[in-house]
């Protein structure tokens, strides 16, 4: 029987969330991350713990069949792999930043100047697109110190909360790309491997839908129930069950959390009381 090999970051920002995601998909991984390879106990999946920067190449070469990586890395390496799902975590931006108080009219600021980055290919592509000739200085880590030590006039780096830039007296100016963790696959999987991947994607979709949605319960007098149902943007028809107290019902539905905040005032206005919002672990439609 065929086995699928998934590459995940050995260490770094994506590692923990990647393992958590597999676990949420009901895949139990036996060994710790100190090992290079672990096998799932209840699914034909091997987990390869690899160095982040190497992962896209391993997937292109078929050493790993699928992988969880940051989109920013795929853009930088340009490997020929296929993105099958956005995973919604490790969201960040790859941005141009300069010391605060710098007069920055736009990317043309960098014309004839130096820019420090760990993402030279992405920066060069961007600068070519905007028609700016700049000198790219590659640094592997702590890019944000480059302007302070006179190595470059500005940087291009990943920004998440922005606190690293702030601490180093830098200001984000232009966003080159938005990134998040994605699931990628090798383009030549066998039919059996594609089937295994489909099973994982089915579970993943159930987890992602569950994460976005909430189970919402509320009480209301019976004569208000119709009005409340009109406001609810639920999956299907809500459940209405009588309460022990005469003349009252409990209304249950499932909705996206963002929608809930849009309709909360309308629900209260329509007579809903005692609202409960409960997390959903998985959702299969
Ligand atoms: P922050 O201070 O939260 O803006 O994070 C910036 C620092 O974390 C920089 O050193 C970035 O290179 C790194 N970083 C931010 N987001 C990510 C990410 N999604 N993946 C890898 N490194 C990141």
CSV table of C-alpha atoms and ligand atoms in Angstrom, one decimal:
chain,number,residue,atom,x,y,z
A,1,UNK,CA,0.0,0.0,0.0
A,2,UNK,CA,1.2,3.5,-0.9
A,3,UNK,CA,2.4,6.0,1.7
A,4,UNK,CA,2.4,9.7,1.5
A,5,UNK,CA,5.4,11.7,2.7
A,6,UNK,CA,4.8,15.1,4.1
A,7,UNK,CA,7.7,17.6,4.7
A,8,UNK,CA,7.3,20.0,7.6
A,9,UNK,CA,9.7,22.5,9.1
A,10,UNK,CA,12.1,20.9,11.5
A,11,UNK,CA,12.1,24.1,13.6
A,12,UNK,CA,10.8,27.6,13.2
A,13,UNK,CA,7.5,29.3,13.1
A,14,UNK,CA,5.6,26.8,11.0
A,15,UNK,CA,6.6,23.7,12.9
A,16,UNK,CA,4.1,23.7,15.8
A,17,UNK,CA,1.1,24.8,13.8
A,18,UNK,CA,1.9,22.2,11.1
A,19,UNK,CA,1.9,19.4,13.6
A,20,UNK,CA,-1.2,20.7,15.3
A,21,UNK,CA,-3.0,20.8,11.9
A,22,UNK,CA,-2.2,17.2,11.2
A,23,UNK,CA,-3.4,16.3,14.7
A,24,UNK,CA,-6.6,18.2,14.1
A,25,UNK,CA,-7.1,16.1,11.0
A,26,UNK,CA,-7.0,13.0,13.2
A,27,UNK,CA,-3.5,12.0,12.2
A,28,UNK,CA,-1.5,10.7,15.1
A,29,UNK,CA,2.3,11.1,14.9
A,30,UNK,CA,4.2,8.8,17.1
A,31,UNK,CA,7.8,10.2,17.3
A,32,UNK,CA,9.0,13.5,18.5
A,33,UNK,CA,10.4,16.2,16.3
A,34,UNK,CA,14.0,15.5,17.3
A,35,UNK,CA,13.9,12.7,14.7
A,36,UNK,CA,14.3,13.3,11.0
A,37,UNK,CA,11.3,11.1,10.2
A,38,UNK,CA,8.2,9.9,12.0
A,39,UNK,CA,5.3,7.7,10.9
A,40,UNK,CA,1.7,8.4,11.6
A,41,UNK,CA,0.1,5.6,13.7
A,42,UNK,CA,-3.3,5.7,12.1
A,43,UNK,CA,-2.8,7.0,8.5
A,44,UNK,CA,-0.3,6.0,5.7
A,45,UNK,CA,1.7,9.2,6.2
A,46,UNK,CA,5.4,9.7,6.9
A,47,UNK,CA,6.5,13.1,8.3
A,48,UNK,CA,9.9,14.4,7.2
A,49,UNK,CA,11.3,17.1,9.4
A,50,UNK,CA,13.4,19.3,7.1
A,51,UNK,CA,15.2,22.6,7.0
A,52,UNK,CA,12.7,25.2,5.9
A,53,UNK,CA,14.6,26.5,2.9
A,54,UNK,CA,15.1,23.0,1.5
A,55,UNK,CA,11.5,22.0,1.5
A,56,UNK,CA,10.3,23.3,-1.9
A,57,UNK,CA,13.1,21.6,-3.7
A,58,UNK,CA,12.5,18.3,-1.9
A,59,UNK,CA,8.8,18.4,-3.0
A,60,UNK,CA,9.8,19.3,-6.6
A,61,UNK,CA,12.2,16.3,-6.7
A,62,UNK,CA,9.6,14.0,-5.1
A,63,UNK,CA,11.7,13.3,-2.0
A,64,UNK,CA,8.6,14.5,-0.2
A,65,UNK,CA,5.2,14.2,-1.8
A,66,UNK,CA,3.5,17.1,0.0
A,67,UNK,CA,4.7,19.8,2.4
A,68,UNK,CA,3.6,22.7,4.6
A,69,UNK,CA,5.6,25.9,3.7
A,70,UNK,CA,5.3,29.6,3.7
A,71,UNK,CA,4.1,31.1,0.4
A,72,UNK,CA,7.0,33.6,0.7
A,73,UNK,CA,9.5,30.8,0.4
A,74,UNK,CA,7.9,29.4,-2.7
A,75,UNK,CA,8.0,32.8,-4.4
A,76,UNK,CA,11.7,33.1,-3.5
A,77,UNK,CA,12.8,29.6,-4.6
A,78,UNK,CA,10.5,29.5,-7.6
A,79,UNK,CA,10.3,25.7,-7.4
A,80,UNK,CA,7.8,23.9,-9.6
A,81,UNK,CA,5.3,22.6,-7.0
A,82,UNK,CA,1.5,23.0,-6.8
A,83,UNK,CA,-0.3,24.9,-4.0
A,84,UNK,CA,-3.3,22.8,-3.0
A,85,UNK,CA,-4.6,24.7,0.1
A,86,UNK,CA,-4.0,28.0,1.9
A,87,UNK,CA,-3.8,27.0,5.6
A,88,UNK,CA,-4.6,30.3,7.3
A,89,UNK,CA,-1.7,30.5,9.7
A,90,UNK,CA,1.7,32.2,9.8
A,91,UNK,CA,0.3,35.1,8.0
A,92,UNK,CA,2.9,37.8,7.3
A,93,UNK,CA,4.0,40.4,4.7
A,94,UNK,CA,7.3,40.7,2.9
A,95,UNK,CA,7.8,44.4,3.1
A,96,UNK,CA,10.3,47.2,2.3
A,97,UNK,CA,11.3,49.2,5.4
A,98,UNK,CA,13.6,52.2,6.0
A,99,UNK,CA,14.8,54.1,9.1
A,100,UNK,CA,12.1,56.3,10.5
A,101,UNK,CA,12.5,60.0,9.5
A,102,UNK,CA,13.7,58.8,6.0
A,103,UNK,CA,12.1,60.8,3.2
A,104,UNK,CA,10.5,57.9,1.2
A,105,UNK,CA,8.6,58.8,-1.9
A,106,UNK,CA,8.2,55.2,-3.0
A,107,UNK,CA,10.4,52.2,-4.1
A,108,UNK,CA,12.4,54.7,-6.3
A,109,UNK,CA,14.0,55.6,-3.0
A,110,UNK,CA,16.2,52.6,-3.5
A,111,UNK,CA,17.5,53.7,-6.9
A,112,UNK,CA,21.3,53.2,-6.7
A,113,UNK,CA,21.1,52.3,-3.0
A,114,UNK,CA,21.6,49.1,-1.1
A,115,UNK,CA,18.8,46.9,0.3
A,116,UNK,CA,19.5,44.1,2.8
A,117,UNK,CA,17.3,41.0,2.6
A,118,UNK,CA,17.1,37.2,3.0
A,119,UNK,CA,14.8,37.2,-0.1
A,120,UNK,CA,17.0,38.4,-3.0
A,121,UNK,CA,15.1,36.8,-5.8
A,122,UNK,CA,11.8,38.2,-4.7
A,123,UNK,CA,13.3,41.7,-4.2
A,124,UNK,CA,15.0,41.7,-7.6
A,125,UNK,CA,11.8,40.6,-9.3
A,126,UNK,CA,9.9,43.4,-7.5
A,127,UNK,CA,12.5,46.0,-8.3
A,128,UNK,CA,12.6,45.0,-11.9
A,129,UNK,CA,8.8,45.3,-12.1
A,130,UNK,CA,8.8,48.8,-10.7
A,131,UNK,CA,11.9,49.7,-12.8
A,132,UNK,CA,14.3,50.5,-9.9
A,133,UNK,CA,18.0,49.6,-10.1
A,134,UNK,CA,19.1,48.7,-6.6
A,135,UNK,CA,22.0,46.7,-5.1
A,136,UNK,CA,20.7,43.7,-3.1
A,137,UNK,CA,22.8,42.6,-0.1
A,138,UNK,CA,21.9,39.1,1.1
A,139,UNK,CA,21.9,38.6,4.8
A,140,UNK,CA,20.7,35.3,6.3
A,141,UNK,CA,19.4,36.5,9.7
A,142,UNK,CA,18.8,39.7,11.7
A,143,UNK,CA,18.2,41.7,8.5
A,144,UNK,CA,16.7,44.5,10.5
A,145,UNK,CA,20.0,45.7,11.9
A,146,UNK,CA,21.5,46.4,8.5
A,147,UNK,CA,20.6,50.1,8.2
A,148,UNK,CA,21.8,50.8,11.8
A,149,UNK,CA,25.3,49.4,11.0
A,150,UNK,CA,25.5,51.2,7.7
A,151,UNK,CA,25.2,48.1,5.5
A,152,UNK,CA,22.2,49.2,3.6
A,153,UNK,CA,19.8,52.1,3.3
A,154,UNK,CA,16.7,49.9,3.8
A,155,UNK,CA,15.6,46.3,4.2
A,156,UNK,CA,13.1,43.9,2.8
A,157,UNK,CA,12.0,41.4,5.4
A,158,UNK,CA,9.0,39.4,6.7
A,159,UNK,CA,6.8,41.5,9.0
A,160,UNK,CA,4.2,39.9,11.3
A,161,UNK,CA,3.4,42.1,14.3
A,162,UNK,CA,5.8,44.8,13.2
A,163,UNK,CA,7.5,44.9,16.6
A,164,UNK,CA,10.9,43.9,15.1
A,165,UNK,CA,10.8,46.9,12.8
A,166,UNK,CA,9.7,49.2,15.6
A,167,UNK,CA,12.4,48.0,18.0
A,168,UNK,CA,15.0,48.8,15.3
A,169,UNK,CA,13.7,52.2,14.4
A,170,UNK,CA,12.4,51.1,11.0
A,171,UNK,CA,9.2,51.9,9.3
A,172,UNK,CA,7.3,49.6,6.8
A,173,UNK,CA,6.8,51.4,3.5
A,174,UNK,CA,5.8,49.0,0.7
A,175,UNK,CA,4.3,45.5,0.9
A,176,UNK,CA,5.9,43.3,-1.8
A,177,UNK,CA,3.8,40.2,-1.0
A,178,UNK,CA,1.3,38.8,1.5
A,179,UNK,CA,2.0,35.3,2.7
A,180,UNK,CA,0.6,32.5,4.8
A,181,UNK,CA,1.3,28.8,5.3
A,182,UNK,CA,0.2,26.6,2.3
A,183,UNK,CA,0.0,22.9,1.6
A,184,UNK,CA,1.9,22.1,-1.6
A,185,UNK,CA,2.2,18.9,-3.6
A,186,UNK,CA,4.6,17.3,-6.1
A,187,UNK,CA,3.1,17.5,-9.6
A,188,UNK,CA,3.6,13.8,-10.3
A,189,UNK,CA,1.9,12.0,-7.5
A,190,UNK,CA,0.6,8.5,-8.3
A,191,UNK,CA,-3.2,7.9,-8.4
A,192,UNK,CA,-3.0,6.2,-5.0
A,193,UNK,CA,-1.1,9.1,-3.5
A,194,UNK,CA,-3.6,11.6,-5.0
A,195,UNK,CA,-6.3,9.6,-3.2
A,196,UNK,CA,-4.5,9.8,0.1
A,197,UNK,CA,-4.1,13.5,-0.4
A,198,UNK,CA,-7.8,13.9,-1.1
A,199,UNK,CA,-8.5,12.2,2.2
A,200,UNK,CA,-6.3,14.7,4.0
A,201,UNK,CA,-7.8,17.6,2.1
A,202,UNK,CA,-11.3,16.4,3.0
A,203,UNK,CA,-10.4,16.4,6.7
A,204,UNK,CA,-8.6,19.7,6.4
A,205,UNK,CA,-11.6,21.4,4.9
A,206,UNK,CA,-13.7,20.0,7.8
A,207,UNK,CA,-11.3,21.5,10.3
A,208,UNK,CA,-11.0,24.8,8.5
A,209,UNK,CA,-14.8,25.2,8.2
A,210,UNK,CA,-15.2,24.3,11.9
A,211,UNK,CA,-12.6,26.9,12.9
A,212,UNK,CA,-14.5,29.6,11.0
A,213,UNK,CA,-17.9,28.7,12.3
A,214,UNK,CA,-19.7,28.7,15.6
A,215,UNK,CA,-22.6,26.8,17.1
A,216,UNK,CA,-25.0,29.5,18.3
A,217,UNK,CA,-27.8,28.9,20.8
A,218,UNK,CA,-30.3,31.5,22.1
A,219,UNK,CA,-33.6,31.6,24.0
A,220,UNK,CA,-36.6,33.5,22.8
A,221,UNK,CA,-40.3,33.8,23.5
A,222,UNK,CA,-42.2,31.7,20.9
A,223,UNK,CA,-43.8,34.7,19.2
A,224,UNK,CA,-40.4,36.1,18.4
A,225,UNK,CA,-38.9,32.9,16.9
A,226,UNK,CA,-40.0,33.7,13.3
A,227,UNK,CA,-38.4,37.1,13.4
A,228,UNK,CA,-35.2,35.7,14.8
A,229,UNK,CA,-35.0,33.0,12.1
A,230,UNK,CA,-35.3,35.7,9.4
A,231,UNK,CA,-32.1,37.3,10.8
A,232,UNK,CA,-30.1,34.1,11.1
A,233,UNK,CA,-27.6,33.5,8.2
A,234,UNK,CA,-27.3,29.8,9.2
A,235,UNK,CA,-26.3,26.7,7.2
A,236,UNK,CA,-29.8,25.4,6.7
A,237,UNK,CA,-32.9,25.7,8.7
A,238,UNK,CA,-32.2,26.4,12.4
A,239,UNK,CA,-33.3,23.9,15.1
A,240,UNK,CA,-36.1,25.2,17.4
A,241,UNK,CA,-36.8,23.3,20.6
A,242,UNK,CA,-39.2,24.1,23.4
A,243,UNK,CA,-37.8,25.2,26.8
A,244,UNK,CA,-39.3,23.8,30.0
A,245,UNK,CA,-40.7,27.2,30.6
A,246,UNK,CA,-44.1,27.5,28.8
A,247,UNK,CA,-44.1,29.9,25.8
A,248,UNK,CA,-40.3,29.9,25.3
A,249,UNK,CA,-38.0,28.2,22.8
A,250,UNK,CA,-34.3,27.6,22.2
A,251,UNK,CA,-33.0,28.4,18.7
A,252,UNK,CA,-29.8,26.7,17.5
A,253,UNK,CA,-27.9,27.4,14.4
A,254,UNK,CA,-24.4,27.3,12.9
A,255,UNK,CA,-22.9,30.4,11.4
A,256,UNK,CA,-19.5,32.0,10.6
A,257,UNK,CA,-18.2,33.9,13.6
A,258,UNK,CA,-17.8,37.1,11.5
A,259,UNK,CA,-21.5,36.9,10.5
A,260,UNK,CA,-22.5,36.5,14.2
A,261,UNK,CA,-21.0,39.9,15.1
A,262,UNK,CA,-22.9,41.5,12.2
A,263,UNK,CA,-26.3,40.2,13.3
A,264,UNK,CA,-25.9,40.2,17.1
A,265,UNK,CA,-27.7,43.5,17.6
A,266,UNK,CA,-30.5,42.5,15.3
A,267,UNK,CA,-30.9,39.2,17.2
A,268,UNK,CA,-31.2,41.0,20.5
A,269,UNK,CA,-33.5,43.6,19.0
A,270,UNK,CA,-35.7,40.7,17.8
A,271,UNK,CA,-36.0,39.3,21.3
A,272,UNK,CA,-33.2,36.8,21.6
A,273,UNK,CA,-31.8,36.2,25.1
A,274,UNK,CA,-29.0,34.2,26.7
A,275,UNK,CA,-26.9,33.7,23.6
A,276,UNK,CA,-24.3,31.0,23.7
A,277,UNK,CA,-21.5,30.8,21.1
A,278,UNK,CA,-19.8,27.4,21.1
A,279,UNK,CA,-16.7,26.4,19.1
A,280,UNK,CA,-17.0,23.6,16.5
A,281,UNK,CA,-14.2,21.1,16.1
A,282,UNK,CA,-15.0,19.8,12.7
A,283,UNK,CA,-17.7,20.4,10.1
A,284,UNK,CA,-18.6,18.1,7.2
A,285,UNK,CA,-21.3,19.5,4.8
B,1,LIG,P1,7.4,40.7,13.9
B,1,LIG,O1,8.3,41.4,14.9
B,1,LIG,O2,6.3,40.0,14.5
B,1,LIG,O3,7.0,41.7,12.8
B,1,LIG,O4,8.2,39.6,13.1
B,1,LIG,C1,9.3,39.9,12.4
B,1,LIG,C2,10.4,38.9,12.5
B,1,LIG,O5,9.9,37.6,12.5
B,1,LIG,C3,11.4,39.0,11.4
B,1,LIG,O6,12.7,38.6,11.8
B,1,LIG,C4,10.9,38.0,10.3
B,1,LIG,O7,11.9,37.5,9.5
B,1,LIG,C5,10.2,36.9,11.2
B,1,LIG,N1,8.9,36.5,10.7
B,1,LIG,C6,7.7,37.1,10.8
B,1,LIG,N2,6.7,36.4,10.2
B,1,LIG,C7,7.3,35.3,9.8
B,1,LIG,C8,6.8,34.1,9.2
B,1,LIG,N3,5.5,33.9,8.9
B,1,LIG,N4,7.7,33.1,8.8
B,1,LIG,C9,9.0,33.2,9.2
B,1,LIG,N5,9.5,34.3,9.8
B,1,LIG,C10,8.7,35.3,10.1
